[in-house]
């Protein structure tokens, strides 16, 4: 499975700048990425206000990074699964620390492991469409191809979950296009970016993954991990340290703004 490209973490700043948002300097530890929620609508509110995964209303096509859990909220995002070796371990840790996460699944993996998709939903986590086949060059291909990758995955994930729809779309490797963002948004899937790429996919060592989170969290609240695509022992061990650390720092776990 293709690796995620580096250097995507600046999305948040670029998007914020493009929106012309004035960021408030309220202390170095408080994120300004909340600005991403501009334009979402008048009723962002807590996630409980809508039935997760049953809402097909069009959403904003801008790439979101902000958390619905307030200024100390973080969004744990888990990509490329589900995988029977790793997803259950990740789910156990999330439960242990009372954390909710967003799982960006490929259509292929969801179709192969529908029980895991249902486990994710039953635990209160959210689903995200991560394309059918994880083609990180899909932004260079036709709109017909992009549409098939996104909408087939939407269908495969929804069938695997037993009817709960993905609420976000994250392009593999961040290979969004204006077309793919609009298409996903028109199906109720908010384009989802990230602020902290833990680089866990490259297996840099557990400590390196933990340190990356601690160092880069000031960039914004959405953190990228993986639960498939190879040996994810380091990811699991890193989460075992990162989740309690986040709680000690006063963070709360939320979902990306929709
Ligand atoms: Zn991925």
Short mmCIF file of N, CA and C in Angstrom, two decimals, residues 25-129:
data_model
loop_
_atom_site.label_atom_id
_atom_site.label_comp_id
_atom_site.label_asym_id
_atom_site.label_seq_id
_atom_site.Cartn_x
_atom_site.Cartn_y
_atom_site.Cartn_z
N UNK A 25 -4.83 35.27 19.06
CA UNK A 25 -3.67 34.82 19.83
C UNK A 25 -4.08 34.70 21.28
N UNK A 26 -4.52 33.54 21.64
CA UNK A 26 -5.02 33.34 23.01
C UNK A 26 -4.11 32.39 23.77
N UNK A 27 -2.88 32.29 23.36
CA UNK A 27 -1.96 31.44 24.08
C UNK A 27 -1.42 30.36 23.17
N UNK A 28 -0.16 30.06 23.37
CA UNK A 28 0.52 29.17 22.44
C UNK A 28 -0.08 27.77 22.42
N UNK A 29 -0.73 27.40 23.51
CA UNK A 29 -1.21 26.03 23.57
C UNK A 29 -2.62 25.87 23.02
N UNK A 30 -3.23 26.98 22.62
CA UNK A 30 -4.60 26.89 22.11
C UNK A 30 -4.56 27.02 20.59
N UNK A 31 -5.21 26.09 19.94
CA UNK A 31 -5.12 26.06 18.50
C UNK A 31 -5.94 27.16 17.84
N UNK A 32 -5.44 27.52 16.71
CA UNK A 32 -6.16 28.47 15.88
C UNK A 32 -6.89 27.75 14.76
N UNK A 33 -6.73 26.44 14.70
CA UNK A 33 -7.34 25.70 13.60
C UNK A 33 -8.86 25.71 13.66
N UNK A 34 -9.42 26.20 14.76
CA UNK A 34 -10.87 26.30 14.82
C UNK A 34 -11.40 27.14 13.67
N UNK A 35 -10.55 27.98 13.16
CA UNK A 35 -10.96 28.82 12.05
C UNK A 35 -11.47 28.02 10.87
N UNK A 36 -11.04 26.79 10.77
CA UNK A 36 -11.49 25.95 9.67
C UNK A 36 -12.99 25.75 9.66
N UNK A 37 -13.59 25.94 10.82
CA UNK A 37 -15.02 25.67 10.88
C UNK A 37 -15.84 26.79 10.24
N UNK A 38 -15.18 27.89 9.88
CA UNK A 38 -15.89 28.98 9.24
C UNK A 38 -16.58 28.49 7.98
N UNK A 39 -17.82 28.84 7.86
CA UNK A 39 -18.53 28.48 6.64
C UNK A 39 -19.25 27.15 6.73
N UNK A 40 -19.12 26.48 7.83
CA UNK A 40 -19.78 25.18 7.95
C UNK A 40 -21.29 25.34 8.07
N UNK A 41 -21.70 26.41 8.72
CA UNK A 41 -23.12 26.63 8.88
C UNK A 41 -23.44 27.09 10.27
N UNK A 42 -24.69 27.34 10.52
CA UNK A 42 -25.09 27.96 11.77
C UNK A 42 -25.28 26.94 12.88
N UNK A 43 -25.26 25.68 12.57
CA UNK A 43 -25.55 24.69 13.60
C UNK A 43 -24.45 23.65 13.71
N UNK A 44 -23.21 24.08 13.96
CA UNK A 44 -22.16 23.09 14.11
C UNK A 44 -22.42 22.21 15.34
N UNK A 45 -22.56 22.86 16.50
CA UNK A 45 -23.00 22.21 17.71
C UNK A 45 -22.30 20.90 18.02
N UNK A 46 -22.71 20.27 19.08
CA UNK A 46 -22.12 18.98 19.42
C UNK A 46 -22.54 17.92 18.42
N UNK A 47 -21.71 16.90 18.31
CA UNK A 47 -21.96 15.88 17.31
C UNK A 47 -23.27 15.14 17.58
N UNK A 48 -23.73 15.21 18.82
CA UNK A 48 -24.92 14.45 19.18
C UNK A 48 -26.18 15.04 18.55
N UNK A 49 -26.05 16.22 17.92
CA UNK A 49 -27.24 16.88 17.40
C UNK A 49 -27.77 16.19 16.15
N UNK A 50 -26.98 15.34 15.53
CA UNK A 50 -27.45 14.63 14.35
C UNK A 50 -27.17 13.15 14.55
N UNK A 51 -27.89 12.34 13.84
CA UNK A 51 -27.62 10.91 13.91
C UNK A 51 -26.40 10.61 13.04
N UNK A 52 -25.30 10.22 13.65
CA UNK A 52 -24.08 10.04 12.86
C UNK A 52 -24.27 9.00 11.76
N UNK A 53 -23.85 9.36 10.59
CA UNK A 53 -23.83 8.39 9.51
C UNK A 53 -25.16 8.18 8.81
N UNK A 54 -26.18 8.96 9.19
CA UNK A 54 -27.45 8.80 8.49
C UNK A 54 -27.86 10.08 7.78
N UNK A 55 -26.91 10.94 7.63
CA UNK A 55 -27.20 12.26 7.10
C UNK A 55 -26.54 12.41 5.74
N UNK A 56 -27.33 12.52 4.71
CA UNK A 56 -26.75 12.64 3.36
C UNK A 56 -26.82 14.06 2.84
N UNK A 57 -27.15 14.98 3.70
CA UNK A 57 -27.20 16.37 3.26
C UNK A 57 -25.81 16.82 2.81
N UNK A 58 -25.76 17.61 1.75
CA UNK A 58 -24.45 18.13 1.33
C UNK A 58 -23.77 18.91 2.45
N UNK A 59 -22.46 18.81 2.49
CA UNK A 59 -21.68 19.54 3.49
C UNK A 59 -20.66 20.42 2.79
N UNK A 60 -19.98 21.23 3.57
CA UNK A 60 -18.96 22.13 3.05
C UNK A 60 -17.85 21.32 2.37
N UNK A 61 -17.37 21.82 1.22
CA UNK A 61 -16.35 21.09 0.46
C UNK A 61 -14.93 21.47 0.85
N UNK A 62 -14.79 22.38 1.81
CA UNK A 62 -13.44 22.74 2.27
C UNK A 62 -12.84 21.64 3.12
N UNK A 63 -11.53 21.51 3.05
CA UNK A 63 -10.86 20.47 3.85
C UNK A 63 -10.88 20.90 5.31
N UNK A 64 -11.45 20.05 6.16
CA UNK A 64 -11.61 20.41 7.56
C UNK A 64 -10.46 19.83 8.40
N UNK A 65 -10.09 20.59 9.43
CA UNK A 65 -9.13 20.11 10.42
C UNK A 65 -9.64 20.33 11.84
N UNK A 66 -10.61 21.22 11.99
CA UNK A 66 -11.07 21.63 13.32
C UNK A 66 -11.80 20.50 14.03
N UNK A 67 -11.80 20.60 15.35
CA UNK A 67 -12.48 19.60 16.18
C UNK A 67 -13.79 20.15 16.73
N UNK A 68 -14.78 19.28 16.83
CA UNK A 68 -16.06 19.69 17.41
C UNK A 68 -16.03 19.65 18.94
N UNK A 69 -14.87 19.31 19.50
CA UNK A 69 -14.78 19.17 20.96
C UNK A 69 -14.21 20.41 21.63
N UNK A 70 -14.24 21.52 20.94
CA UNK A 70 -13.83 22.77 21.56
C UNK A 70 -12.35 23.04 21.43
N UNK A 71 -11.89 24.12 22.11
CA UNK A 71 -10.52 24.59 21.89
C UNK A 71 -9.44 23.61 22.32
N UNK A 72 -9.79 22.66 23.18
CA UNK A 72 -8.80 21.64 23.58
C UNK A 72 -9.11 20.28 22.95
N UNK A 73 -10.02 20.27 22.01
CA UNK A 73 -10.40 19.02 21.36
C UNK A 73 -9.33 18.54 20.40
N UNK A 74 -9.16 17.23 20.34
CA UNK A 74 -8.29 16.63 19.33
C UNK A 74 -9.09 15.58 18.55
N UNK A 75 -8.73 15.42 17.29
CA UNK A 75 -9.36 14.41 16.44
C UNK A 75 -8.34 13.30 16.17
N UNK A 76 -8.58 12.15 16.74
CA UNK A 76 -7.75 10.99 16.43
C UNK A 76 -8.30 10.39 15.13
N UNK A 77 -7.46 10.24 14.12
CA UNK A 77 -7.90 9.64 12.86
C UNK A 77 -7.00 8.44 12.56
N UNK A 78 -7.65 7.36 12.12
CA UNK A 78 -7.00 6.06 11.96
C UNK A 78 -7.26 5.60 10.53
N UNK A 79 -6.22 5.46 9.74
CA UNK A 79 -6.39 5.25 8.30
C UNK A 79 -6.00 3.85 7.81
N UNK A 80 -6.60 3.51 6.69
CA UNK A 80 -6.22 2.39 5.79
C UNK A 80 -6.82 1.04 6.17
N UNK A 81 -7.47 0.94 7.33
CA UNK A 81 -8.06 -0.33 7.74
C UNK A 81 -9.47 -0.48 7.19
N UNK A 82 -10.24 -1.36 7.85
CA UNK A 82 -9.85 -2.09 9.07
C UNK A 82 -9.00 -3.30 8.76
N UNK A 83 -8.26 -3.74 9.79
CA UNK A 83 -7.36 -4.88 9.66
C UNK A 83 -7.51 -5.75 10.91
N UNK A 84 -7.74 -7.05 10.72
CA UNK A 84 -8.01 -7.90 11.89
C UNK A 84 -6.86 -7.99 12.87
N UNK A 85 -5.65 -7.72 12.44
CA UNK A 85 -4.51 -7.79 13.36
C UNK A 85 -4.44 -6.56 14.26
N UNK A 86 -4.83 -5.40 13.73
CA UNK A 86 -4.54 -4.14 14.43
C UNK A 86 -5.76 -3.37 14.88
N UNK A 87 -6.82 -3.39 14.11
CA UNK A 87 -7.99 -2.59 14.48
C UNK A 87 -8.54 -2.97 15.86
N UNK A 88 -8.65 -4.26 16.19
CA UNK A 88 -9.15 -4.57 17.55
C UNK A 88 -8.26 -4.02 18.66
N UNK A 89 -6.95 -4.01 18.44
CA UNK A 89 -6.05 -3.46 19.47
C UNK A 89 -6.25 -1.95 19.62
N UNK A 90 -6.44 -1.29 18.48
CA UNK A 90 -6.69 0.15 18.52
C UNK A 90 -8.02 0.44 19.22
N UNK A 91 -9.03 -0.35 18.90
CA UNK A 91 -10.34 -0.14 19.53
C UNK A 91 -10.25 -0.34 21.06
N UNK A 92 -9.48 -1.33 21.49
CA UNK A 92 -9.33 -1.56 22.92
C UNK A 92 -8.70 -0.35 23.62
N UNK A 93 -7.68 0.22 22.99
CA UNK A 93 -7.01 1.38 23.59
C UNK A 93 -7.93 2.60 23.62
N UNK A 94 -8.65 2.80 22.55
CA UNK A 94 -9.57 3.95 22.51
C UNK A 94 -10.61 3.81 23.62
N UNK A 95 -11.09 2.60 23.82
CA UNK A 95 -12.08 2.38 24.88
C UNK A 95 -11.45 2.62 26.26
N UNK A 96 -10.23 2.12 26.43
CA UNK A 96 -9.56 2.25 27.72
C UNK A 96 -9.42 3.72 28.13
N UNK A 97 -9.17 4.58 27.15
CA UNK A 97 -8.95 5.99 27.47
C UNK A 97 -10.14 6.88 27.13
N UNK A 98 -11.26 6.25 26.84
CA UNK A 98 -12.48 7.03 26.60
C UNK A 98 -12.39 7.92 25.38
N UNK A 99 -11.66 7.48 24.38
CA UNK A 99 -11.44 8.31 23.19
C UNK A 99 -12.31 7.86 22.03
N UNK A 100 -12.86 8.84 21.32
CA UNK A 100 -13.54 8.55 20.07
C UNK A 100 -12.59 8.91 18.92
N UNK A 101 -12.73 8.18 17.82
CA UNK A 101 -11.84 8.41 16.69
C UNK A 101 -12.62 8.32 15.38
N UNK A 102 -11.96 8.76 14.34
CA UNK A 102 -12.52 8.69 12.99
C UNK A 102 -11.68 7.71 12.18
N UNK A 103 -12.33 6.69 11.65
CA UNK A 103 -11.64 5.63 10.92
C UNK A 103 -11.82 5.84 9.41
N UNK A 104 -10.73 6.13 8.74
CA UNK A 104 -10.75 6.32 7.29
C UNK A 104 -10.43 4.99 6.62
N UNK A 105 -11.48 4.36 6.10
CA UNK A 105 -11.34 2.99 5.60
C UNK A 105 -11.32 2.97 4.07
N UNK A 106 -10.56 2.00 3.54
CA UNK A 106 -10.67 1.77 2.11
C UNK A 106 -11.85 0.83 1.87
N UNK A 107 -12.40 0.94 0.66
CA UNK A 107 -13.51 0.06 0.31
C UNK A 107 -13.09 -1.39 0.34
N UNK A 108 -11.89 -1.66 -0.11
CA UNK A 108 -11.39 -3.04 -0.15
C UNK A 108 -11.32 -3.63 1.25
N UNK A 109 -10.77 -2.89 2.19
CA UNK A 109 -10.63 -3.40 3.55
C UNK A 109 -11.99 -3.52 4.25
N UNK A 110 -12.86 -2.55 4.01
CA UNK A 110 -14.19 -2.60 4.64
C UNK A 110 -14.97 -3.80 4.14
N UNK A 111 -14.91 -4.04 2.85
CA UNK A 111 -15.64 -5.16 2.27
C UNK A 111 -15.10 -6.50 2.79
N UNK A 112 -13.79 -6.55 3.02
CA UNK A 112 -13.16 -7.79 3.48
C UNK A 112 -13.42 -8.07 4.96
N UNK A 113 -13.69 -7.01 5.74
CA UNK A 113 -13.82 -7.17 7.19
C UNK A 113 -15.04 -6.42 7.73
N UNK A 114 -16.22 -6.81 7.27
CA UNK A 114 -17.43 -6.06 7.70
C UNK A 114 -17.66 -6.12 9.21
N UNK A 115 -17.26 -7.21 9.86
CA UNK A 115 -17.47 -7.28 11.31
C UNK A 115 -16.67 -6.20 12.03
N UNK A 116 -15.46 -5.92 11.53
CA UNK A 116 -14.65 -4.86 12.15
C UNK A 116 -15.27 -3.49 11.92
N UNK A 117 -15.84 -3.30 10.73
CA UNK A 117 -16.52 -2.01 10.46
C UNK A 117 -17.66 -1.83 11.45
N UNK A 118 -18.41 -2.90 11.67
CA UNK A 118 -19.53 -2.82 12.63
C UNK A 118 -19.02 -2.58 14.05
N UNK A 119 -17.87 -3.19 14.41
CA UNK A 119 -17.29 -2.96 15.74
C UNK A 119 -16.92 -1.48 15.92
N UNK A 120 -16.36 -0.90 14.89
CA UNK A 120 -15.97 0.52 14.94
C UNK A 120 -17.20 1.38 15.19
N UNK A 121 -18.25 1.12 14.44
CA UNK A 121 -19.48 1.91 14.58
C UNK A 121 -20.11 1.70 15.95
N UNK A 122 -20.15 0.44 16.38
CA UNK A 122 -20.80 0.12 17.66
C UNK A 122 -20.10 0.80 18.83
N UNK A 123 -18.80 1.07 18.69
CA UNK A 123 -18.05 1.71 19.77
C UNK A 123 -18.19 3.23 19.74
N UNK A 124 -18.96 3.73 18.79
CA UNK A 124 -19.22 5.17 18.77
C UNK A 124 -18.25 5.98 17.94
N UNK A 125 -17.43 5.32 17.18
CA UNK A 125 -16.50 6.03 16.30
C UNK A 125 -17.19 6.37 14.98
N UNK A 126 -16.53 7.20 14.20
CA UNK A 126 -17.11 7.61 12.92
C UNK A 126 -16.33 7.02 11.75
N UNK A 127 -17.03 6.91 10.63
CA UNK A 127 -16.45 6.35 9.41
C UNK A 127 -16.09 7.45 8.43
N UNK A 128 -15.03 7.17 7.69
CA UNK A 128 -14.52 8.10 6.68
C UNK A 128 -14.16 7.29 5.44
N UNK A 129 -14.57 7.76 4.29
CA UNK A 129 -14.30 7.14 2.99
C UNK A 129 -12.85 7.47 2.60
#
